[in-house]
Amino acid sequence: MANFNTHLNGAFAVSGIAALTIYKTGLIDDSGFLMCVALGTIGGLLPDLDSDNSTPIKLGFNLASFMFAFGLVMHWRDELSLLALMALWLAGYGFMRYVVFYIFTTMTVHRGVIHSVPYMAILGLGLTCLSYFVMDNALTTSWFYGLFLFGGALVHLSLDELYSVNLSGMKMKRSSGTAMKFYQHRDKWWYLLLYAVLALLVYFAPPFEPFWEQVHDPAPWAQLRVGMLPNILEDYFR
Ligand SMILES: [Zn+2]
């Protein structure tokens, strides 16, 4: 298993490069870019959320709770009074920090359940729904948020998979093949629940087709090509 620092750096590097590329195409704006990097990095830490002793996870959860509460307040800032906003902020923070965190840590007994692809897909898709339906973000932005969270988690699982290969002897360790998990018979009821929730989310998710069309549109990628090289090289190759 890769350690915390490897996960942090790996997820940050991958989501940083990916987000910068997408930002250069103009598909996301400034704040979207920052959020994508942050979400990708958080995603890279999520699968190890089970370690009850890990301070970084608690810190991460604190941060996520702050961000969630902040997002709520920003969303309703025009409609609500100052007092109501303060109450909303506290309630949002408390909900994330205590209720959601409690549910997460309760499930930690089943490490295999959290450290799996379907669980991370639920979190990613859940975030897309939250961003689109609750936070009123644009469709493209919402899909990118979910994908970055999920992508970061996949980086984490891949790193664990890589590190479980014993490089010196090129022999597979016993843990190999368990990191990138889709199903485990021992936890079959948990997995049944996970796939049921995932199916529900897929059903209620915002439309994927328009997002995909926008990403497929050649125009943004042509834009990327223009800004690919420093000006001096650009002139040279012309
Ligand atoms: Zn892990």
PDB file of C-alpha atoms and ligand atoms in Angstrom:
ATOM      1  CA  MET A   1       0.000   0.000   0.000  1.00  0.00           C
ATOM      2  CA  ALA A   2       1.269   3.432  -0.863  1.00  0.00           C
ATOM      3  CA  ASN A   3       1.577   5.857   2.023  1.00  0.00           C
ATOM      4  CA  PHE A   4      -0.239   9.125   2.674  1.00  0.00           C
ATOM      5  CA  ASN A   5       2.386  11.365   1.074  1.00  0.00           C
ATOM      6  CA  THR A   6       2.527   9.281  -2.087  1.00  0.00           C
ATOM      7  CA  HIS A   7      -1.257   9.484  -2.372  1.00  0.00           C
ATOM      8  CA  LEU A   8      -1.286  13.219  -1.725  1.00  0.00           C
ATOM      9  CA  ASN A   9       1.423  13.969  -4.285  1.00  0.00           C
ATOM     10  CA  GLY A  10       0.176  11.483  -6.871  1.00  0.00           C
ATOM     11  CA  ALA A  11      -3.409  12.716  -6.796  1.00  0.00           C
ATOM     12  CA  PHE A  12      -2.307  16.366  -6.733  1.00  0.00           C
ATOM     13  CA  ALA A  13       0.029  15.917  -9.722  1.00  0.00           C
ATOM     14  CA  VAL A  14      -2.490  14.039 -11.854  1.00  0.00           C
ATOM     15  CA  SER A  15      -5.448  16.296 -11.088  1.00  0.00           C
ATOM     16  CA  GLY A  16      -3.268  19.399 -11.420  1.00  0.00           C
ATOM     17  CA  ILE A  17      -2.159  18.473 -14.937  1.00  0.00           C
ATOM     18  CA  ALA A  18      -5.638  17.324 -15.985  1.00  0.00           C
ATOM     19  CA  ALA A  19      -7.354  20.416 -14.562  1.00  0.00           C
ATOM     20  CA  LEU A  20      -4.814  22.759 -16.143  1.00  0.00           C
ATOM     21  CA  THR A  21      -5.351  21.115 -19.539  1.00  0.00           C
ATOM     22  CA  ILE A  22      -9.138  21.454 -19.249  1.00  0.00           C
ATOM     23  CA  TYR A  23      -8.784  25.017 -17.975  1.00  0.00           C
ATOM     24  CA  LYS A  24      -6.698  25.893 -21.042  1.00  0.00           C
ATOM     25  CA  THR A  25      -9.471  24.624 -23.317  1.00  0.00           C
ATOM     26  CA  GLY A  26     -11.846  27.052 -21.615  1.00  0.00           C
ATOM     27  CA  LEU A  27     -14.280  24.334 -20.484  1.00  0.00           C
ATOM     28  CA  ILE A  28     -13.934  25.439 -16.836  1.00  0.00           C
ATOM     29  CA  ASP A  29     -13.370  28.884 -15.339  1.00  0.00           C
ATOM     30  CA  ASP A  30     -10.837  30.026 -12.706  1.00  0.00           C
ATOM     31  CA  SER A  31     -12.746  28.813  -9.657  1.00  0.00           C
ATOM     32  CA  GLY A  32     -13.685  25.598 -11.462  1.00  0.00           C
ATOM     33  CA  PHE A  33     -10.009  24.957 -12.062  1.00  0.00           C
ATOM     34  CA  LEU A  34      -9.127  25.382  -8.382  1.00  0.00           C
ATOM     35  CA  MET A  35     -12.061  23.223  -7.300  1.00  0.00           C
ATOM     36  CA  CYS A  36     -11.074  20.443  -9.721  1.00  0.00           C
ATOM     37  CA  VAL A  37      -7.518  20.327  -8.373  1.00  0.00           C
ATOM     38  CA  ALA A  38      -8.799  20.352  -4.783  1.00  0.00           C
ATOM     39  CA  LEU A  39     -11.405  17.662  -5.467  1.00  0.00           C
ATOM     40  CA  GLY A  40      -8.951  15.441  -7.321  1.00  0.00           C
ATOM     41  CA  THR A  41      -6.547  15.692  -4.408  1.00  0.00           C
ATOM     42  CA  ILE A  42      -9.291  14.970  -1.853  1.00  0.00           C
ATOM     43  CA  GLY A  43     -10.385  12.026  -4.007  1.00  0.00           C
ATOM     44  CA  GLY A  44      -6.853  10.670  -3.782  1.00  0.00           C
ATOM     45  CA  LEU A  45      -7.163  10.506   0.002  1.00  0.00           C
ATOM     46  CA  LEU A  46     -10.747   9.262   0.307  1.00  0.00           C
ATOM     47  CA  PRO A  47     -10.247   5.486  -0.066  1.00  0.00           C
ATOM     48  CA  ASP A  48      -8.086   5.387   3.074  1.00  0.00           C
ATOM     49  CA  LEU A  49     -10.746   7.147   5.088  1.00  0.00           C
ATOM     50  CA  ASP A  50     -11.099   3.995   7.119  1.00  0.00           C
ATOM     51  CA  SER A  51      -7.944   4.495   9.119  1.00  0.00           C
ATOM     52  CA  ASP A  52      -9.419   5.760  12.361  1.00  0.00           C
ATOM     53  CA  ASN A  53      -6.025   6.827  13.633  1.00  0.00           C
ATOM     54  CA  SER A  54      -5.135   8.968  10.658  1.00  0.00           C
ATOM     55  CA  THR A  55      -5.092  12.655  11.559  1.00  0.00           C
ATOM     56  CA  PRO A  56      -4.814  13.790   7.901  1.00  0.00           C
ATOM     57  CA  ILE A  57      -8.153  12.168   7.131  1.00  0.00           C
ATOM     58  CA  LYS A  58      -9.797  14.000  10.028  1.00  0.00           C
ATOM     59  CA  LEU A  59      -8.165  17.215   8.890  1.00  0.00           C
ATOM     60  CA  GLY A  60      -9.402  16.572   5.360  1.00  0.00           C
ATOM     61  CA  PHE A  61     -12.886  15.973   6.663  1.00  0.00           C
ATOM     62  CA  ASN A  62     -12.780  19.192   8.642  1.00  0.00           C
ATOM     63  CA  LEU A  63     -11.771  21.062   5.503  1.00  0.00           C
ATOM     64  CA  ALA A  64     -14.480  19.391   3.448  1.00  0.00           C
ATOM     65  CA  SER A  65     -17.042  20.330   6.102  1.00  0.00           C
ATOM     66  CA  PHE A  66     -15.918  23.958   5.986  1.00  0.00           C
ATOM     67  CA  MET A  67     -16.127  23.984   2.208  1.00  0.00           C
ATOM     68  CA  PHE A  68     -19.554  22.375   2.216  1.00  0.00           C
ATOM     69  CA  ALA A  69     -20.890  24.909   4.751  1.00  0.00           C
ATOM     70  CA  PHE A  70     -19.326  27.728   2.765  1.00  0.00           C
ATOM     71  CA  GLY A  71     -20.932  26.450  -0.440  1.00  0.00           C
ATOM     72  CA  LEU A  72     -24.358  26.381   1.234  1.00  0.00           C
ATOM     73  CA  VAL A  73     -23.996  29.963   2.453  1.00  0.00           C
ATOM     74  CA  MET A  74     -22.800  31.163  -0.943  1.00  0.00           C
ATOM     75  CA  HIS A  75     -25.758  29.486  -2.602  1.00  0.00           C
ATOM     76  CA  TRP A  76     -28.378  31.148  -0.383  1.00  0.00           C
ATOM     77  CA  ARG A  77     -26.546  34.399   0.352  1.00  0.00           C
ATOM     78  CA  ASP A  78     -29.130  36.588  -1.403  1.00  0.00           C
ATOM     79  CA  GLU A  79     -32.271  34.941  -0.100  1.00  0.00           C
ATOM     80  CA  LEU A  80     -31.504  34.570   3.611  1.00  0.00           C
ATOM     81  CA  SER A  81     -30.840  36.989   6.455  1.00  0.00           C
ATOM     82  CA  LEU A  82     -27.462  37.139   8.145  1.00  0.00           C
ATOM     83  CA  LEU A  83     -28.718  35.258  11.180  1.00  0.00           C
ATOM     84  CA  ALA A  84     -30.268  32.530   9.048  1.00  0.00           C
ATOM     85  CA  LEU A  85     -27.039  32.260   7.074  1.00  0.00           C
ATOM     86  CA  MET A  86     -25.032  31.794  10.261  1.00  0.00           C
ATOM     87  CA  ALA A  87     -27.434  29.082  11.394  1.00  0.00           C
ATOM     88  CA  LEU A  88     -27.197  27.445   7.965  1.00  0.00           C
ATOM     89  CA  TRP A  89     -23.411  27.575   8.102  1.00  0.00           C
ATOM     90  CA  LEU A  90     -23.352  25.879  11.516  1.00  0.00           C
ATOM     91  CA  ALA A  91     -25.942  23.302  10.519  1.00  0.00           C
ATOM     92  CA  GLY A  92     -24.106  22.485   7.268  1.00  0.00           C
ATOM     93  CA  TYR A  93     -20.798  22.166   9.057  1.00  0.00           C
ATOM     94  CA  GLY A  94     -22.248  20.059  11.850  1.00  0.00           C
ATOM     95  CA  PHE A  95     -24.037  17.796   9.392  1.00  0.00           C
ATOM     96  CA  MET A  96     -20.891  17.054   7.400  1.00  0.00           C
ATOM     97  CA  ARG A  97     -18.493  16.932  10.321  1.00  0.00           C
ATOM     98  CA  TYR A  98     -20.601  14.763  12.612  1.00  0.00           C
ATOM     99  CA  VAL A  99     -23.412  12.987  10.753  1.00  0.00           C
ATOM    100  CA  VAL A 100     -21.648  12.180   7.465  1.00  0.00           C
ATOM    101  CA  PHE A 101     -18.327  11.521   9.186  1.00  0.00           C
ATOM    102  CA  TYR A 102     -20.081   9.179  11.618  1.00  0.00           C
ATOM    103  CA  ILE A 103     -21.633   7.204   8.769  1.00  0.00           C
ATOM    104  CA  PHE A 104     -18.254   7.018   7.068  1.00  0.00           C
ATOM    105  CA  THR A 105     -16.414   5.793  10.133  1.00  0.00           C
ATOM    106  CA  THR A 106     -19.145   3.277  10.910  1.00  0.00           C
ATOM    107  CA  MET A 107     -18.593   1.736   7.513  1.00  0.00           C
ATOM    108  CA  THR A 108     -14.855   1.642   8.118  1.00  0.00           C
ATOM    109  CA  VAL A 109     -15.176  -1.729   9.797  1.00  0.00           C
ATOM    110  CA  HIS A 110     -15.592  -2.967   6.267  1.00  0.00           C
ATOM    111  CA  ARG A 111     -12.423  -1.626   4.772  1.00  0.00           C
ATOM    112  CA  GLY A 112     -13.024  -3.455   1.530  1.00  0.00           C
ATOM    113  CA  VAL A 113     -16.250  -1.560   1.022  1.00  0.00           C
ATOM    114  CA  ILE A 114     -14.791   1.946   1.134  1.00  0.00           C
ATOM    115  CA  HIS A 115     -11.580   0.977  -0.624  1.00  0.00           C
ATOM    116  CA  SER A 116     -13.464   0.037  -3.782  1.00  0.00           C
ATOM    117  CA  VAL A 117     -14.414   1.382  -7.192  1.00  0.00           C
ATOM    118  CA  PRO A 118     -18.231   1.395  -6.746  1.00  0.00           C
ATOM    119  CA  TYR A 119     -18.014   3.299  -3.442  1.00  0.00           C
ATOM    120  CA  MET A 120     -15.868   5.977  -5.057  1.00  0.00           C
ATOM    121  CA  ALA A 121     -18.214   6.112  -8.054  1.00  0.00           C
ATOM    122  CA  ILE A 122     -21.063   6.816  -5.631  1.00  0.00           C
ATOM    123  CA  LEU A 123     -19.127   9.701  -4.076  1.00  0.00           C
ATOM    124  CA  GLY A 124     -18.223  11.128  -7.489  1.00  0.00           C
ATOM    125  CA  LEU A 125     -21.718  10.857  -8.903  1.00  0.00           C
ATOM    126  CA  GLY A 126     -23.189  12.114  -5.632  1.00  0.00           C
ATOM    127  CA  LEU A 127     -20.997  15.179  -5.870  1.00  0.00           C
ATOM    128  CA  THR A 128     -22.104  15.803  -9.464  1.00  0.00           C
ATOM    129  CA  CYS A 129     -25.752  15.650  -8.357  1.00  0.00           C
ATOM    130  CA  LEU A 130     -25.073  17.913  -5.362  1.00  0.00           C
ATOM    131  CA  SER A 131     -23.223  20.419  -7.504  1.00  0.00           C
ATOM    132  CA  TYR A 132     -25.871  20.490 -10.250  1.00  0.00           C
ATOM    133  CA  PHE A 133     -29.129  20.233  -8.302  1.00  0.00           C
ATOM    134  CA  VAL A 134     -28.262  21.897  -4.974  1.00  0.00           C
ATOM    135  CA  MET A 135     -25.416  24.295  -5.720  1.00  0.00           C
ATOM    136  CA  ASP A 136     -26.868  25.249  -9.143  1.00  0.00           C
ATOM    137  CA  ASN A 137     -23.496  24.939 -10.869  1.00  0.00           C
ATOM    138  CA  ALA A 138     -23.300  24.557 -14.641  1.00  0.00           C
ATOM    139  CA  LEU A 139     -23.728  21.066 -16.073  1.00  0.00           C
ATOM    140  CA  THR A 140     -20.178  20.851 -17.430  1.00  0.00           C
ATOM    141  CA  THR A 141     -18.670  22.102 -14.173  1.00  0.00           C
ATOM    142  CA  SER A 142     -20.744  19.643 -12.135  1.00  0.00           C
ATOM    143  CA  TRP A 143     -19.672  16.680 -14.222  1.00  0.00           C
ATOM    144  CA  PHE A 144     -16.031  17.725 -13.996  1.00  0.00           C
ATOM    145  CA  TYR A 145     -16.291  18.010 -10.199  1.00  0.00           C
ATOM    146  CA  GLY A 146     -17.617  14.479  -9.876  1.00  0.00           C
ATOM    147  CA  LEU A 147     -15.141  13.101 -12.383  1.00  0.00           C
ATOM    148  CA  PHE A 148     -12.193  14.711 -10.634  1.00  0.00           C
ATOM    149  CA  LEU A 149     -13.208  13.305  -7.257  1.00  0.00           C
ATOM    150  CA  PHE A 150     -13.646   9.870  -8.811  1.00  0.00           C
ATOM    151  CA  GLY A 151     -10.445  10.227 -10.852  1.00  0.00           C
ATOM    152  CA  GLY A 152      -8.430  11.116  -7.757  1.00  0.00           C
ATOM    153  CA  ALA A 153      -9.781   8.018  -6.047  1.00  0.00           C
ATOM    154  CA  LEU A 154      -8.801   5.896  -9.049  1.00  0.00           C
ATOM    155  CA  VAL A 155      -5.272   7.320  -8.827  1.00  0.00           C
ATOM    156  CA  HIS A 156      -5.244   6.211  -5.200  1.00  0.00           C
ATOM    157  CA  LEU A 157      -6.407   2.674  -5.993  1.00  0.00           C
ATOM    158  CA  SER A 158      -3.909   2.412  -8.882  1.00  0.00           C
ATOM    159  CA  LEU A 159      -1.060   3.534  -6.631  1.00  0.00           C
ATOM    160  CA  ASP A 160      -2.008   0.922  -4.036  1.00  0.00           C
ATOM    161  CA  GLU A 161      -2.109  -1.646  -6.795  1.00  0.00           C
ATOM    162  CA  LEU A 162       1.339  -0.598  -8.051  1.00  0.00           C
ATOM    163  CA  TYR A 163       2.861  -0.617  -4.594  1.00  0.00           C
ATOM    164  CA  SER A 164       1.545  -4.063  -3.881  1.00  0.00           C
ATOM    165  CA  VAL A 165       3.850  -5.395  -6.589  1.00  0.00           C
ATOM    166  CA  ASN A 166       7.186  -6.268  -5.086  1.00  0.00           C
ATOM    167  CA  LEU A 167       9.536  -4.474  -7.448  1.00  0.00           C
ATOM    168  CA  SER A 168      12.787  -6.032  -6.235  1.00  0.00           C
ATOM    169  CA  GLY A 169      11.779  -9.584  -6.981  1.00  0.00           C
ATOM    170  CA  MET A 170       9.003  -8.759  -9.475  1.00  0.00           C
ATOM    171  CA  LYS A 171       6.855 -11.041  -7.385  1.00  0.00           C
ATOM    172  CA  MET A 172       3.273 -10.224  -6.569  1.00  0.00           C
ATOM    173  CA  LYS A 173       2.646  -9.674  -2.908  1.00  0.00           C
ATOM    174  CA  ARG A 174      -0.368 -11.283  -1.377  1.00  0.00           C
ATOM    175  CA  SER A 175      -2.223  -7.988  -1.325  1.00  0.00           C
ATOM    176  CA  SER A 176      -1.863  -7.610  -5.071  1.00  0.00           C
ATOM    177  CA  GLY A 177      -5.044  -7.468  -7.029  1.00  0.00           C
ATOM    178  CA  THR A 178      -7.149  -6.356  -4.104  1.00  0.00           C
ATOM    179  CA  ALA A 179      -6.711  -2.597  -4.371  1.00  0.00           C
ATOM    180  CA  MET A 180      -8.731  -1.978  -7.528  1.00  0.00           C
ATOM    181  CA  LYS A 181     -11.808  -3.691  -6.170  1.00  0.00           C
ATOM    182  CA  PHE A 182     -15.252  -3.998  -7.748  1.00  0.00           C
ATOM    183  CA  TYR A 183     -16.658  -6.761  -5.627  1.00  0.00           C
ATOM    184  CA  GLN A 184     -15.732  -9.005  -2.738  1.00  0.00           C
ATOM    185  CA  HIS A 185     -17.724 -12.035  -1.838  1.00  0.00           C
ATOM    186  CA  ARG A 186     -17.136 -11.639   1.897  1.00  0.00           C
ATOM    187  CA  ASP A 187     -18.980  -8.304   1.845  1.00  0.00           C
ATOM    188  CA  LYS A 188     -21.623  -9.269  -0.669  1.00  0.00           C
ATOM    189  CA  TRP A 189     -24.502  -7.487   1.110  1.00  0.00           C
ATOM    190  CA  TRP A 190     -22.522  -4.287   1.323  1.00  0.00           C
ATOM    191  CA  TYR A 191     -21.716  -4.503  -2.361  1.00  0.00           C
ATOM    192  CA  LEU A 192     -25.332  -5.194  -3.205  1.00  0.00           C
ATOM    193  CA  LEU A 193     -26.234  -2.008  -1.312  1.00  0.00           C
ATOM    194  CA  LEU A 194     -23.455  -0.063  -3.056  1.00  0.00           C
ATOM    195  CA  TYR A 195     -24.577  -1.083  -6.530  1.00  0.00           C
ATOM    196  CA  ALA A 196     -28.211  -0.362  -5.671  1.00  0.00           C
ATOM    197  CA  VAL A 197     -27.289   3.166  -4.532  1.00  0.00           C
ATOM    198  CA  LEU A 198     -25.105   3.611  -7.597  1.00  0.00           C
ATOM    199  CA  ALA A 199     -27.940   2.550  -9.915  1.00  0.00           C
ATOM    200  CA  LEU A 200     -30.261   5.066  -8.216  1.00  0.00           C
ATOM    201  CA  LEU A 201     -27.684   7.822  -8.649  1.00  0.00           C
ATOM    202  CA  VAL A 202     -27.165   6.952 -12.306  1.00  0.00           C
ATOM    203  CA  TYR A 203     -30.925   7.156 -12.793  1.00  0.00           C
ATOM    204  CA  PHE A 204     -31.237  10.577 -11.138  1.00  0.00           C
ATOM    205  CA  ALA A 205     -27.943  12.019 -12.382  1.00  0.00           C
ATOM    206  CA  PRO A 206     -27.973  15.180 -14.516  1.00  0.00           C
ATOM    207  CA  PRO A 207     -27.834  14.470 -18.283  1.00  0.00           C
ATOM    208  CA  PHE A 208     -24.458  13.212 -19.448  1.00  0.00           C
ATOM    209  CA  GLU A 209     -25.008  13.607 -23.203  1.00  0.00           C
ATOM    210  CA  PRO A 210     -24.740  17.450 -23.396  1.00  0.00           C
ATOM    211  CA  PHE A 211     -21.611  17.335 -21.237  1.00  0.00           C
ATOM    212  CA  TRP A 212     -20.034  14.708 -23.438  1.00  0.00           C
ATOM    213  CA  GLU A 213     -20.900  16.676 -26.577  1.00  0.00           C
ATOM    214  CA  GLN A 214     -19.258  19.755 -25.153  1.00  0.00           C
ATOM    215  CA  VAL A 215     -16.097  17.838 -24.250  1.00  0.00           C
ATOM    216  CA  HIS A 216     -16.095  16.262 -27.717  1.00  0.00           C
ATOM    217  CA  ASP A 217     -16.447  19.607 -29.473  1.00  0.00           C
ATOM    218  CA  PRO A 218     -13.188  20.241 -31.373  1.00  0.00           C
ATOM    219  CA  ALA A 219     -13.254  24.003 -30.739  1.00  0.00           C
ATOM    220  CA  PRO A 220     -11.993  23.974 -27.120  1.00  0.00           C
ATOM    221  CA  TRP A 221      -9.192  21.580 -28.038  1.00  0.00           C
ATOM    222  CA  ALA A 222      -8.116  23.785 -30.940  1.00  0.00           C
ATOM    223  CA  GLN A 223      -7.958  26.560 -28.361  1.00  0.00           C
ATOM    224  CA  LEU A 224      -5.652  24.365 -26.301  1.00  0.00           C
ATOM    225  CA  ARG A 225      -3.318  23.783 -29.230  1.00  0.00           C
ATOM    226  CA  VAL A 226      -2.918  27.534 -29.714  1.00  0.00           C
ATOM    227  CA  GLY A 227      -1.736  28.000 -26.160  1.00  0.00           C
ATOM    228  CA  MET A 228       0.286  24.807 -25.954  1.00  0.00           C
ATOM    229  CA  LEU A 229       3.802  26.095 -26.599  1.00  0.00           C
ATOM    230  CA  PRO A 230       5.514  29.244 -25.383  1.00  0.00           C
ATOM    231  CA  ASN A 231       5.213  32.042 -27.973  1.00  0.00           C
ATOM    232  CA  ILE A 232       8.833  31.796 -29.051  1.00  0.00           C
ATOM    233  CA  LEU A 233       8.496  28.103 -29.960  1.00  0.00           C
ATOM    234  CA  GLU A 234       5.118  28.722 -31.520  1.00  0.00           C
ATOM    235  CA  ASP A 235       6.763  31.142 -33.974  1.00  0.00           C
ATOM    236  CA  TYR A 236       9.528  28.685 -34.696  1.00  0.00           C
ATOM    237  CA  PHE A 237       7.174  25.890 -35.655  1.00  0.00           C
ATOM    238  CA  ARG A 238       4.953  28.093 -37.801  1.00  0.00           C
TER     239      ARG A 238
HETATM  240 ZN    ZN B   1      -5.349   2.844   0.004  1.00  0.00          ZN
END
